[in-house]
XYZ file of C-alpha atoms in Angstrom:
457
model
C -31.423 -8.317 7.229
C -32.325 -7.476 3.605
C -30.353 -9.970 1.553
C -31.132 -8.086 -1.674
C -29.354 -4.973 -0.469
C -26.366 -6.993 0.593
C -26.156 -8.772 -2.769
C -26.243 -5.362 -4.470
C -23.566 -4.086 -2.219
C -21.495 -7.123 -2.934
C -21.814 -6.746 -6.708
C -20.980 -2.960 -6.548
C -17.961 -3.546 -4.274
C -16.605 -6.212 -6.610
C -17.264 -4.079 -9.681
C -15.347 -1.197 -8.024
C -12.690 -3.356 -6.379
C -11.558 -5.693 -9.162
C -9.851 -2.953 -11.214
C -8.247 -1.559 -8.100
C -6.946 -5.049 -7.219
C -5.560 -5.586 -10.704
C -3.862 -2.203 -10.486
C -2.448 -3.064 -7.006
C -1.196 -6.423 -8.340
C 0.356 -4.631 -11.254
C 2.358 -2.537 -8.784
C 3.398 -5.651 -6.899
C 4.289 -7.478 -10.129
C 6.755 -4.655 -10.826
C 8.447 -5.574 -7.534
C 8.216 -9.287 -8.316
C 9.718 -8.772 -11.682
C 12.535 -6.747 -10.152
C 13.126 -9.423 -7.434
C 13.066 -12.329 -9.897
C 15.465 -10.694 -12.397
C 17.786 -9.276 -9.687
C 17.617 -12.686 -7.936
C 19.467 -14.272 -10.900
C 22.389 -11.952 -10.034
C 22.872 -13.673 -6.632
C 21.898 -13.425 -2.944
C 23.726 -10.116 -2.293
C 22.020 -8.084 -4.983
C 18.536 -9.300 -4.024
C 19.295 -8.595 -0.369
C 20.573 -5.122 -1.279
C 17.425 -4.349 -3.334
C 15.191 -5.676 -0.597
C 17.001 -3.572 2.014
C 17.020 -0.368 -0.117
C 13.388 -0.723 -1.042
C 12.386 -1.332 2.553
C 14.025 1.980 3.531
C 12.485 3.773 0.567
C 8.995 2.538 1.405
C 9.542 3.352 5.022
C 10.068 6.978 4.113
C 7.646 7.303 1.258
C 4.717 5.467 2.934
C 3.779 8.524 5.001
C 3.188 10.555 1.795
C 1.340 7.666 0.052
C -0.798 7.051 3.119
C -1.564 10.730 3.486
C -2.788 10.819 -0.147
C -5.217 7.880 0.465
C -7.679 10.258 2.048
C -8.213 11.840 -1.440
C -10.270 8.802 -2.673
C -12.933 8.803 0.079
C -13.153 12.580 0.092
C -13.692 12.538 -3.688
C -16.359 9.854 -3.310
C -18.200 11.859 -0.652
C -18.145 15.014 -2.784
C -19.407 13.087 -5.828
C -22.255 11.539 -3.798
C -23.233 15.083 -2.696
C -23.229 16.245 -6.354
C -20.480 18.775 -5.518
C -18.439 18.528 -8.627
C -16.568 21.823 -7.968
C -15.277 20.208 -4.748
C -14.073 17.255 -6.740
C -11.852 19.480 -8.845
C -10.568 21.286 -5.836
C -9.761 17.921 -4.194
C -7.776 16.961 -7.341
C -5.758 20.176 -7.396
C -5.071 20.010 -3.633
C -4.110 16.374 -3.846
C -1.642 17.162 -6.624
C 0.002 19.899 -4.576
C 0.250 17.615 -1.563
C 1.581 14.741 -3.710
C 4.321 16.908 -5.350
C 5.328 18.191 -1.977
C 5.686 14.641 -0.580
C 7.618 13.621 -3.644
C 10.291 16.172 -3.041
C 10.432 15.384 0.710
C 10.777 11.713 0.125
C 13.416 11.986 -2.590
C 15.612 14.313 -0.437
C 15.260 12.260 2.709
C 15.989 8.962 0.925
C 19.094 10.365 -0.742
C 20.275 11.592 2.643
C 19.686 8.322 4.404
C 21.208 6.227 1.551
C 24.535 7.947 2.253
C 24.513 6.578 5.809
C 23.416 2.949 5.322
C 26.277 1.884 7.555
C 24.037 2.974 10.457
C 21.780 -0.049 9.782
C 24.633 -2.562 10.381
C 24.224 -4.371 7.052
C 26.798 -6.635 5.476
C 29.459 -4.572 3.604
C 28.689 -5.965 0.112
C 24.914 -5.511 0.596
C 25.523 -1.926 1.865
C 27.612 -0.969 -1.123
C 25.112 -2.316 -3.658
C 22.184 -0.727 -1.945
C 23.805 2.755 -1.796
C 24.403 2.856 -5.560
C 20.909 1.420 -6.294
C 19.223 3.970 -4.060
C 20.573 6.922 -5.986
C 18.308 5.988 -8.940
C 15.299 4.883 -6.880
C 15.181 8.240 -4.928
C 14.312 10.258 -8.016
C 11.249 8.057 -8.737
C 9.549 9.414 -5.624
C 8.095 12.516 -7.325
C 6.230 10.723 -10.160
C 5.247 8.032 -7.628
C 3.458 10.607 -5.356
C 1.928 12.477 -8.308
C 0.549 9.242 -9.679
C -0.785 8.265 -6.181
C -2.754 11.545 -5.974
C -4.177 11.112 -9.467
C -5.071 7.523 -8.811
C -6.921 8.320 -5.627
C -8.947 10.975 -7.469
C -10.037 8.572 -10.313
C -10.690 5.737 -7.823
C -12.836 8.113 -5.687
C -14.908 8.906 -8.746
C -15.356 5.101 -9.230
C -13.487 5.206 -12.605
C -11.182 2.443 -11.392
C -10.521 0.891 -14.749
C -8.449 3.899 -15.787
C -5.566 3.311 -13.444
C -5.880 -0.439 -13.915
C -5.033 -0.106 -17.582
C -2.209 2.364 -17.049
C -0.732 0.308 -14.254
C -0.797 -2.905 -16.413
C 0.897 -1.035 -19.274
C 3.393 0.361 -16.825
C 4.100 -3.131 -15.551
C 4.850 -4.446 -19.048
C 7.123 -1.510 -19.647
C 8.940 -2.137 -16.358
C 9.499 -5.819 -17.067
C 10.833 -5.037 -20.565
C 13.117 -2.258 -19.354
C 14.394 -4.438 -16.569
C 15.371 -7.086 -19.146
C 17.198 -4.364 -21.143
C 19.003 -2.484 -18.419
C 19.797 -5.333 -15.931
C 21.025 -7.804 -18.528
C 22.387 -5.445 -21.222
C 20.139 -5.916 -24.251
C 19.487 -3.952 -27.439
C 22.932 -2.331 -27.357
C 22.527 -1.138 -23.742
C 25.425 -2.063 -21.360
C 24.538 -4.540 -18.572
C 23.925 -2.449 -15.475
C 22.940 -5.145 -12.971
C 21.062 -3.913 -9.911
C 21.476 -0.262 -10.982
C 19.553 -1.063 -14.143
C 16.540 -1.954 -12.029
C 16.781 1.465 -10.447
C 16.825 3.332 -13.811
C 13.860 1.226 -14.846
C 11.923 2.346 -11.806
C 12.402 6.051 -12.598
C 11.297 5.611 -16.283
C 8.270 3.457 -15.505
C 6.869 5.662 -12.699
C 7.329 8.850 -14.764
C 5.543 7.393 -17.771
C 2.670 6.190 -15.585
C 2.184 9.584 -13.909
C 2.255 11.488 -17.170
C -0.015 8.986 -18.855
C -2.681 9.206 -16.127
C -2.523 12.977 -15.971
C -3.076 13.300 -19.778
C -5.920 10.818 -19.668
C -7.755 12.741 -17.006
C -7.384 15.957 -18.968
C -8.386 14.532 -22.331
C -11.088 12.006 -21.575
C -14.651 13.241 -21.580
C -15.732 11.196 -18.526
C -13.668 13.518 -16.308
C -14.803 16.824 -17.791
C -17.790 17.330 -15.393
C -15.452 16.942 -12.434
C -12.472 19.113 -13.522
C -14.246 21.831 -15.642
C -16.391 23.327 -12.803
C -14.593 26.348 -11.474
C -14.697 27.568 -7.844
C -13.642 30.897 -6.442
C -12.891 29.390 -3.007
C -9.259 29.246 -1.867
C -7.588 25.854 -1.875
C -5.809 26.594 1.415
C -8.588 25.312 3.723
C -8.883 22.158 1.676
C -5.144 21.593 1.709
C -5.220 21.929 5.504
C -8.161 19.437 5.657
C -6.391 16.896 3.475
C -3.234 17.175 5.495
C -5.133 16.929 8.829
C -7.073 13.895 7.751
C -4.309 12.410 5.634
C -1.279 12.599 7.969
C -2.724 10.166 10.559
C -3.410 7.752 7.678
C 0.196 8.129 6.585
C 1.361 7.429 10.124
C -0.806 4.328 10.280
C 0.968 2.825 7.289
C 4.292 4.140 8.478
C 4.052 2.234 11.796
C 3.196 -0.920 9.869
C 5.816 -0.600 7.126
C 8.428 0.614 9.619
C 7.894 -2.604 11.659
C 8.379 -4.734 8.518
C 11.420 -2.657 7.487
C 12.889 -3.141 10.949
C 12.248 -6.783 10.538
C 14.350 -6.619 7.367
C 17.127 -5.086 9.433
C 16.767 -7.895 11.917
C 17.081 -10.354 9.018
C 20.306 -8.607 7.899
C 21.750 -9.033 11.371
C 21.033 -12.733 11.100
C 22.857 -13.153 7.785
C 22.702 -12.659 4.062
C 20.757 -15.890 3.393
C 18.135 -14.970 6.046
C 17.806 -11.461 4.602
C 17.425 -12.806 1.033
C 14.833 -15.374 2.245
C 12.964 -12.656 4.196
C 12.855 -10.425 1.051
C 11.541 -13.200 -1.173
C 8.884 -14.385 1.270
C 7.796 -10.842 1.941
C 7.543 -10.232 -1.853
C 5.168 -13.187 -2.071
C 3.057 -12.012 0.895
C 2.809 -8.572 -0.675
C 0.951 -10.038 -3.637
C -1.944 -11.199 -1.526
C -1.734 -8.105 0.716
C -2.251 -5.953 -2.348
C -5.466 -7.807 -3.175
C -6.689 -7.085 0.337
C -5.506 -3.505 0.079
C -7.451 -3.166 -3.196
C -10.670 -4.417 -1.504
C -9.976 -2.091 1.387
C -9.691 0.869 -0.969
C -12.986 -0.161 -2.576
C -14.559 -0.390 0.861
C -13.272 3.033 1.844
C -14.840 4.481 -1.364
C -18.163 2.699 -0.739
C -18.206 3.852 2.866
C -17.291 7.433 1.738
C -20.210 7.415 -0.737
C -22.552 6.299 2.089
C -21.256 9.164 4.250
C -22.153 11.575 1.473
C -25.630 10.111 1.370
C -25.826 10.175 5.232
C -26.938 6.497 5.277
C -25.666 4.667 8.337
C -27.027 1.269 7.309
C -25.290 1.611 3.940
C -22.006 2.353 5.809
C -22.488 -0.867 7.808
C -23.287 -2.927 4.693
C -20.257 -1.562 2.843
C -17.967 -2.444 5.696
C -19.503 -5.925 6.203
C -19.240 -6.830 2.489
C -15.571 -5.710 2.375
C -14.688 -7.794 5.436
C -16.499 -10.830 3.917
C -14.682 -10.550 0.588
C -11.294 -10.129 2.312
C -11.936 -13.256 4.502
C -12.909 -15.280 1.464
C -9.721 -14.279 -0.500
C -7.166 -14.407 2.275
C -8.510 -17.768 3.517
C -7.850 -19.166 0.041
C -4.375 -17.528 0.031
C -3.612 -19.183 3.330
C -4.316 -22.580 1.988
C -2.315 -21.909 -1.136
C 0.802 -20.795 0.807
C 0.607 -23.770 3.031
C 0.201 -26.331 0.242
C 2.491 -24.795 -2.395
C 5.241 -23.183 -0.273
C 8.130 -25.045 -1.848
C 6.826 -24.612 -5.444
C 6.332 -20.830 -4.925
C 9.852 -20.528 -3.540
C 11.330 -22.237 -6.549
C 9.983 -19.502 -8.808
C 12.502 -17.122 -7.170
C 15.615 -19.117 -6.597
C 17.216 -22.499 -7.147
C 19.740 -22.105 -4.312
C 18.990 -25.060 -2.007
C 19.910 -23.330 1.248
C 17.989 -20.270 0.365
C 14.957 -22.315 -0.739
C 14.893 -24.112 2.592
C 14.741 -20.985 4.691
C 12.327 -19.183 2.388
C 9.903 -22.094 2.308
C 9.631 -22.007 6.124
C 8.819 -18.319 6.005
C 6.132 -18.789 3.297
C 4.395 -21.333 5.539
C 4.363 -18.776 8.401
C 3.080 -16.141 5.924
C 0.273 -18.495 5.138
C -0.955 -18.478 8.742
C -1.053 -14.643 9.010
C -2.950 -14.051 5.740
C -6.305 -13.468 7.486
C -4.839 -11.062 10.018
C -2.962 -9.119 7.315
C -6.063 -8.772 5.198
C -8.409 -7.813 7.963
C -6.106 -5.148 9.512
C -5.787 -3.248 6.141
C -9.544 -3.605 5.680
C -10.171 -2.115 9.109
C -8.023 0.916 8.271
C -9.809 1.339 4.913
C -13.427 1.373 6.174
C -12.451 3.556 9.160
C -10.842 5.960 6.788
C -14.169 5.989 4.814
C -15.905 7.598 7.914
C -12.874 9.854 8.462
C -11.929 8.042 11.664
C -8.132 8.385 11.544
C -6.769 9.328 14.968
C -7.585 6.358 17.152
C -6.553 3.869 14.458
C -3.186 5.558 14.300
C -2.654 4.742 18.032
C -3.926 1.207 17.390
C -1.250 0.635 14.687
C 1.422 2.074 16.963
C 0.583 -0.340 19.746
C 0.125 -3.351 17.541
C 3.347 -3.108 15.629
C 5.705 -1.273 17.981
C 4.601 -2.488 21.466
C 3.463 -6.009 20.448
C 4.769 -7.080 17.098
C 8.289 -5.813 16.686
C 9.458 -6.393 20.320
C 8.182 -9.962 20.172
C 9.975 -10.463 16.850
C 13.185 -9.448 18.479
C 12.585 -11.726 21.502
C 11.677 -14.693 19.320
C 14.628 -14.266 17.003
C 17.455 -13.208 19.268
C 16.440 -14.175 22.847
C 14.727 -17.440 22.080
C 17.079 -18.139 19.201
C 14.326 -18.921 16.701
C 16.300 -17.169 13.983
C 14.455 -15.518 11.047
C 11.350 -17.671 11.751
C 11.062 -15.890 15.114
C 10.941 -12.488 13.365
C 7.935 -13.635 11.410
C 6.192 -14.996 14.485
C 6.414 -11.527 16.021
C 4.969 -9.946 12.799
C 2.071 -12.383 13.030
C 1.229 -11.231 16.559
C 1.376 -7.579 15.514
C -0.969 -8.082 12.519
C -3.483 -10.046 14.556
C -3.606 -7.388 17.273
C -4.195 -4.648 14.737
C -6.920 -6.572 12.928
C -8.890 -7.300 16.057
C -8.708 -3.737 17.427
C -9.490 -1.956 14.167
C -12.551 -4.065 13.260
C -13.846 -3.839 16.795
C -13.682 -0.043 16.555
C -15.534 0.178 13.265
C -18.438 -1.856 14.472
C -18.514 -0.045 17.787
C -18.753 3.325 16.052
C -21.305 2.378 13.402
C -23.587 -0.291 14.967
C -25.349 1.894 17.509
C -28.527 3.730 16.621
C -27.323 7.075 17.904
C -24.235 7.050 15.571
C -25.621 10.002 13.564
C -22.310 10.631 11.883
C -20.751 12.073 15.056
C -17.410 10.627 14.116
C -17.485 12.401 10.771
C -16.241 15.976 10.631
C -19.133 18.345 9.711
C -17.190 20.070 6.970
C -17.060 16.697 5.170
C -20.789 16.156 5.407
C -21.611 19.687 4.225
C -18.828 19.921 1.567
């Protein structure tokens, strides 16, 4: 083992990953800001926003997951010196993103008119329906931004989206203060104000990133090279490789959304506690997801260079960094559970339930981080089909059924739901990482798992 090459890989992964992580945390902080400010309105509004956002992400995650293939594909094309292909990937990604934005907005509007099918409390259902009308229209700028972000990250220009995301977060917090509470002459709109803020913030971010890519000189080599080739084959390739990735995230998010429905069946307090604890866990998850994205890009670059050992190093370093961070997060959740809960609410009953969930969340930090890492580094070598089946089994055959059994059969209440989620995450993490090392550690790997059109541009 050459420690020098591993140290170099560690340095480059951190350099690439930190801006992605900060950008990911900016996205989460938008949700945290919404939850904290809406939480001051009471348990029903925070439960309604948590429920509506769970349904929204359940629908939109297929599109977002499908677009995540743009980053590794861009990294591979750049490593090959094929700048014309980078431009074609950008254009194709935008078309796919805009398409998914329209689909998600339409589906969410349709579903929001039938929230009674989810058997939620009447007051939560009414609030969620009104709020969802505004959130639905944010889907188009959200998907366009996701496509643009994957392109810039794939080129290793990760600081661009970090800056725009942080500015968007500040804008989101400020507009929440204005629209939720009725400031600066604007009438107080409560929960609906948070929905309006979401539309404005996501639109500004998408436009801002698009303008930056067109105007800044660092992108000119990658967007100015023309190609006479049709985009249709590339669109087909992105959809073929991206859709399984979208389904992977769908199976995971759908399981957590179903867990939100379980929480609603147990009661408003349980649902509110579930939303708050999940919001906290999403912060550490996004750090792991940022490292996973960096790992996917580093692996994608190694694929472009046809360097199997570099692929293994990139994967190993990403796993190491995730274990280091999520292990620290585990200890933090266990030791500071009560304090973290107090940042969201001062309701004693709600704090008691939420604190117990935060402790459980502490125990599944490693599993959560390693499963998203496994998906990322496998995506870097374009291995997407088998991981899709793994996530299906982990969350829908292991995790969610056990969550139901623990909560409703064994009467463990909302804590039982989280025990089931822990089992699902652990199953996914073990199977995904085993697959990556099985594919890449043998001497006869020779990129057989990587489609030849990716290797040859």
